[in-house]
XYZ file of C-alpha atoms in Angstrom:
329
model
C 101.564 -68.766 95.006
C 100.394 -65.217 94.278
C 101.587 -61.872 95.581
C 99.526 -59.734 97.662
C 100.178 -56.187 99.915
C 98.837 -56.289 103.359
C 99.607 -54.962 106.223
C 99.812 -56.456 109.752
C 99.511 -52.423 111.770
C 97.933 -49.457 111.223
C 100.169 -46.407 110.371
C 101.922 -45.058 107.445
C 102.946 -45.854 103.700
C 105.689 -48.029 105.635
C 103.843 -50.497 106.886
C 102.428 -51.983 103.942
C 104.075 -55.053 102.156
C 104.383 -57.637 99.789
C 103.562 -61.579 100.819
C 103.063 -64.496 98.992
C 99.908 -66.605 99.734
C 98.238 -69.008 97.673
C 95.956 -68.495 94.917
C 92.067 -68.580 96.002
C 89.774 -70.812 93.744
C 86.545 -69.255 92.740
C 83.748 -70.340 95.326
C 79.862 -70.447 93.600
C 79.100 -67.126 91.568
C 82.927 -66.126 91.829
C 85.410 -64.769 89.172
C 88.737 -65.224 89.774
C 91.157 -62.500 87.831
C 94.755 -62.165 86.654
C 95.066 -58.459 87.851
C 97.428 -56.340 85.537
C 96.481 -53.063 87.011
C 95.487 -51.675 90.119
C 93.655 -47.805 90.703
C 94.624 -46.633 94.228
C 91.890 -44.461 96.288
C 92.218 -42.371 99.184
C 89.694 -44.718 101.237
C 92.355 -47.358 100.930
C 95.346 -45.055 102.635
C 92.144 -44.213 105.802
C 92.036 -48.204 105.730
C 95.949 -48.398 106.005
C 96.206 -45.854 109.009
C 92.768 -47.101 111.207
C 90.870 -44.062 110.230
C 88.704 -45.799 107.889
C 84.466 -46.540 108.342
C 85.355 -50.449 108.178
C 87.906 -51.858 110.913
C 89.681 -54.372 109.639
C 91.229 -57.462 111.462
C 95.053 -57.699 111.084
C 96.944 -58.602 108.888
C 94.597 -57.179 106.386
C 94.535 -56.678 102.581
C 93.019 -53.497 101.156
C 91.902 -51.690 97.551
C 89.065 -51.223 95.695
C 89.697 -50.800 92.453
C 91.615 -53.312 89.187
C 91.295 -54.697 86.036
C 92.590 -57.419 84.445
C 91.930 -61.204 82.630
C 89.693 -63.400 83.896
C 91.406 -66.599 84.744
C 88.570 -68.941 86.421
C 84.915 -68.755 87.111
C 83.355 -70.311 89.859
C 79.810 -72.347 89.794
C 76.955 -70.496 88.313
C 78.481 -67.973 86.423
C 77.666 -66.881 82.964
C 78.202 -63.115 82.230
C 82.300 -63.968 81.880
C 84.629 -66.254 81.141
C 88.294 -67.108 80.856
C 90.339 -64.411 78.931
C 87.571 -62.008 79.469
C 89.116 -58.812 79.605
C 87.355 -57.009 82.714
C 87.420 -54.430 85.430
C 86.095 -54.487 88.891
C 83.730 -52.374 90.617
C 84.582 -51.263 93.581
C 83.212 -53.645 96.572
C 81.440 -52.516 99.558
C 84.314 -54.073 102.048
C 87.604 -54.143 100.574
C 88.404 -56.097 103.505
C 85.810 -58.625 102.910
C 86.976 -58.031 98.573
C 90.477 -56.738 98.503
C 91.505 -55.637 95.204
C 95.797 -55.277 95.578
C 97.012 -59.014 94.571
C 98.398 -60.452 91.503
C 95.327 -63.073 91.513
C 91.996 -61.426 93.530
C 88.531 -63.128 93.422
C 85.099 -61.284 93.057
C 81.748 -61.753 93.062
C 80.511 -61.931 89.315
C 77.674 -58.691 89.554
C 81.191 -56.600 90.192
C 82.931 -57.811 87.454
C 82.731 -55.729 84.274
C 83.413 -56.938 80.560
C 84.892 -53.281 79.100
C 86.376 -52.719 75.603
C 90.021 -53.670 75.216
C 91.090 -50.530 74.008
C 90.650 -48.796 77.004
C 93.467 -50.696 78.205
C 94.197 -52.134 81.432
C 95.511 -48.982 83.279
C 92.191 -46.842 82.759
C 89.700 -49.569 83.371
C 92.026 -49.663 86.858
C 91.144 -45.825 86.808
C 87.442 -45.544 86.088
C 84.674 -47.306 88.466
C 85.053 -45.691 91.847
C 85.731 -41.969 90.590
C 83.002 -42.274 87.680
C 80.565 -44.512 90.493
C 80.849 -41.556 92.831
C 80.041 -38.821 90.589
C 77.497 -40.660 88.603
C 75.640 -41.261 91.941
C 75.650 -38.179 93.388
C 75.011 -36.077 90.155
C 72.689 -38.175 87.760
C 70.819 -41.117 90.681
C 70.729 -38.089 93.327
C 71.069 -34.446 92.271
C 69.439 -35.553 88.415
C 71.723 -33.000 87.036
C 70.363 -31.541 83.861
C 71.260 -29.024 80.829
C 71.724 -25.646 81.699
C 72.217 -26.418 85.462
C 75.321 -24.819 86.912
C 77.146 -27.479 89.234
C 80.150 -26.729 91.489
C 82.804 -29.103 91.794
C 85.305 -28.615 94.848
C 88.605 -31.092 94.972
C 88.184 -30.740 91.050
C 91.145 -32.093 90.369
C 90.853 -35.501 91.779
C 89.680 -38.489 90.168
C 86.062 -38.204 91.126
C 86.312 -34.370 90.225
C 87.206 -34.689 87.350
C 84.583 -37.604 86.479
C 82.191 -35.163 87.782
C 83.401 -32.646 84.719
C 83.022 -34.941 82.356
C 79.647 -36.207 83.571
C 77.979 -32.592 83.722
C 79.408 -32.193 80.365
C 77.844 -35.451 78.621
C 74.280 -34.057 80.006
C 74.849 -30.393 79.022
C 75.281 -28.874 82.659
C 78.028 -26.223 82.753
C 80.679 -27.594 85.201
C 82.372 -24.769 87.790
C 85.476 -26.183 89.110
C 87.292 -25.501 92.378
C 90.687 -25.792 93.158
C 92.706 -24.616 96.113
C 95.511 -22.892 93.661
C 95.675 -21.053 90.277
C 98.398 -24.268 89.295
C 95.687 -26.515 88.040
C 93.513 -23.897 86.136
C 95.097 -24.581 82.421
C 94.869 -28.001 82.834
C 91.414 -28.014 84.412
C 89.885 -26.268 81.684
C 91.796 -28.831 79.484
C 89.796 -31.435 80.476
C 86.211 -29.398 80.648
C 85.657 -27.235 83.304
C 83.788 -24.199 82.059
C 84.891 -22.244 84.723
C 87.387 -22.434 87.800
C 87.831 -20.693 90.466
C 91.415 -21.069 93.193
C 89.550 -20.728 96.341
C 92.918 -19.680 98.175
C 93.182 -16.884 95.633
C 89.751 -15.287 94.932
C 86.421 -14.622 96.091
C 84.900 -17.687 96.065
C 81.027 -16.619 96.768
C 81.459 -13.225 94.224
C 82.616 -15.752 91.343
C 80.436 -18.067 91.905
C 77.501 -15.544 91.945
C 78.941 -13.698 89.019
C 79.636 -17.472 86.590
C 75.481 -18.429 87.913
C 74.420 -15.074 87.760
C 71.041 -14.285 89.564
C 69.216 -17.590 89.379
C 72.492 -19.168 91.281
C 73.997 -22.647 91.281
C 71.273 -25.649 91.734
C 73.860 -28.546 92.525
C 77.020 -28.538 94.595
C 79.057 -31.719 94.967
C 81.772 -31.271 97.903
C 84.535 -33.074 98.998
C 86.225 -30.912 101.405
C 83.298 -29.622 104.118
C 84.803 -26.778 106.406
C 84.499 -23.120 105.992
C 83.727 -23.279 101.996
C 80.269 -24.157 103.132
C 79.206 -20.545 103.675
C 80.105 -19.231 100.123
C 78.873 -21.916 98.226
C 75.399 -22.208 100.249
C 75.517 -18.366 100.059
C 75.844 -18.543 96.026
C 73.185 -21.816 95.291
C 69.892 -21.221 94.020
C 66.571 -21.291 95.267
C 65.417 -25.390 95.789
C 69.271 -26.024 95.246
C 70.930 -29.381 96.505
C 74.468 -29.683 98.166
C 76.172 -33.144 98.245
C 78.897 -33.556 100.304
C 80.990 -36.862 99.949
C 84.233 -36.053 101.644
C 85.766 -34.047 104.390
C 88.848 -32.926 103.601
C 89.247 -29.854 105.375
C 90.145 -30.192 108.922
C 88.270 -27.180 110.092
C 84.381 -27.523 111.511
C 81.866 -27.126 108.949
C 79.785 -24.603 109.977
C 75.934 -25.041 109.492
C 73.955 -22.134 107.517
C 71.471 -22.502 109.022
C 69.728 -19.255 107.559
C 71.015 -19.321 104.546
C 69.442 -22.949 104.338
C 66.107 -21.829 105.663
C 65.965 -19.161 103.595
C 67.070 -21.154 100.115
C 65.277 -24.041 101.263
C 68.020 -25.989 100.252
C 68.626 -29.694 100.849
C 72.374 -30.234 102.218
C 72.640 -34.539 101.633
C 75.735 -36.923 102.680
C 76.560 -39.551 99.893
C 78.689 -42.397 99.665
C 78.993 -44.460 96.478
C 78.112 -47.595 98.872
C 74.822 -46.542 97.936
C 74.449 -47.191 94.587
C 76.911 -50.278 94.418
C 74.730 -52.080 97.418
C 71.431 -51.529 95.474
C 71.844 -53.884 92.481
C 68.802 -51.885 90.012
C 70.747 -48.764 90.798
C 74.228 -50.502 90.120
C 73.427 -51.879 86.838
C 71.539 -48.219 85.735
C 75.107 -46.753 86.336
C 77.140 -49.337 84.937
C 74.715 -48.573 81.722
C 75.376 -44.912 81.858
C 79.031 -45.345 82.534
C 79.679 -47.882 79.704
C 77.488 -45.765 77.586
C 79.956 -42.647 78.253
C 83.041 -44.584 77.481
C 81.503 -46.115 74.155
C 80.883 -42.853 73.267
C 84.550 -41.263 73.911
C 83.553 -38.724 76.530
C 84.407 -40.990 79.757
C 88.240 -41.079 80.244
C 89.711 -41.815 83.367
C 92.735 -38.787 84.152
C 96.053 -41.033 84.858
C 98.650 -38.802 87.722
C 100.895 -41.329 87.648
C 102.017 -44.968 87.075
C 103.344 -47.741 89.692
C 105.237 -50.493 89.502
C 103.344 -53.082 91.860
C 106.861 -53.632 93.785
C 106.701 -49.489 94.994
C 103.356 -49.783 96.508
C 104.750 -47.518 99.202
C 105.719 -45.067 97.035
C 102.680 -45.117 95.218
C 100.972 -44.837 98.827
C 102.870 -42.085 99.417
C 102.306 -39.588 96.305
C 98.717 -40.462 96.933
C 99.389 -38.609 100.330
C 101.214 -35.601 98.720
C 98.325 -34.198 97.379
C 100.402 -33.285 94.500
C 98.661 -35.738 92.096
C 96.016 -34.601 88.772
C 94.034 -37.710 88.774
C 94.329 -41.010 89.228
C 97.771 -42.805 90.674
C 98.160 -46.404 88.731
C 100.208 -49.323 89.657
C 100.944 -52.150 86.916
C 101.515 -55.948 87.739
């Protein structure tokens, strides 16, 4: 027998628990993993409360994101084997995949051989935020040197991925936060510039950081109102990706500002590059290459025991966190 969290209703933190159920063998081109780490994800707490794109059938199981050692292989598989150390890219239905178990079994092209020193916790940490950012930015937006790109929700996982991706290529990395609080330890870990949205003119800074040539890439999370400054401040040809909608207010089409610019305004999820398997294994490459090379390092808020999943559920709803919350089996 194995724990697992699931949850048998939709609603809060509260409803998730901890259940025993026996441990699944390995079907044909499956590894089966000894999880010692677990990255939690906002998609996962949507999943929890019925707000999510995938519907689950109750009880469900849920998360996207561990690493750990493998401890069987199923038929056909040869890129691991037992006592592998690996991580696991995130799955296109963490119903169908679910990653929050002391035992979980995946198909073998998510499974990912990393180095042991980056430790069990950060491997947990790395594949959906690094993914996300590496899809939009690199596969989408081809981010280059010398390109200003604007980061909004920079302090999450994925923003802060997003900082150190635009800084392995040479771009020059304009972080957004809400609040001056996160500033010091934004430009700690890269940011050129940032800019508290709540606190300053977000289109004058932005125009005065890019200066008249403007800012060609723009990778949103939070849609609403911010969509008029940053079109307003992008350059000529520029590209806005928006992969999250955190703010509750419409988002406002501008529309001449758009026409005008002739900008291209694109939704992104990271489904796209984990369902297309050339595009996968490209960013696994680029990913792996960044961590071999010391520049890719996931940004850890907080650490978990696996028996306070709740409470790990709900600091991921504070918004309070710088990173990525952890919980350890």
């Amino acid at each position: 027998m194995a724990r697992v969290v699931r949850f048998h209703q939709h609603g809060g933190p509260e409803v998730l628990r901890i259940e025993n159920v026996d441990v699944p063998r390995p079907g044909s081109g499956e590894v089966r993993i000894r999880v010692k780490a677990l990255g939690l994800n906002r998609a996962e707490a949507l999943l929890r409360a019925g707000t999510y794109i995938e519907t689950p059938t109750l009880p469900s199981g849920l998360g996207l994101e561990a690493a750990g050692i493998v401890d069987a292989v199923g038929e056909g598989v040869s890129g691991v084997a037992p006592d592998d150390v690996v991580s696991i890219v995130p799955p296109i239905s963490m119903i169908r995949w679910p990653a929050y178990g002391e035992f979980v079994v995946f198909p073998e092209h998510l499974v990912v051989r990393h180095p042991p020193s980056l430790g069990f916790e950060a491997a947990a940490a790395l594949w959906m935020s690094h993914l996300t950012a590496y899809g939009a930015l690199i596969d989408i937006a081809r981010l280059q040197r010398g390109d200003f790109v604007v980061i909004t929700a920079a302090s999450s996982s994925v923003g802060l991925a997003a900082v150190q991706i635009a800084k392995l290529v040479g771009a020059i990395p304009v972080a957004v936060t809400r609040t001056s609080a996160k500033k010091g330890a934004l430009l700690k870990n890269g940011a050129t510039h940032v800019i508290a949205s709540a606190e300053e003119d977000l289109e004058g800074r932005l125009k005065e950081i890019a200066g008249p040539d403007g800012v060609r890439v723009v990778f949103d999370a939070v849609g609403g109102s911010i969509f008029m400054p940053l079109t307003a401040a992008m350059a000529r040809g520029g590209i806005l990706i928006e992969y999250g909608g955190l703010s509750p207010e419409p988002t406002p089409f501008p529309l001449f500002t758009v026409l005008g610019k002739c900008l291209t305004l694109r939704g992104y999820l990271v489904h796209e590059i984990i369902g297309d398997p050339a595009r996968l294994e490209t960013a696994k490459a680029f990913i792996c290459d960044g961590l071999e090379r010391g520049v890719f390092r996931p940004v850890i808020a907080r650490t978990f025991p696996f028996e306070e999943i709740v409470q790990a559920h709900r600091f991921l709803e504070s918004n309070e966190q710088f990173g990525k919350i952890v919980v350890t089996i």
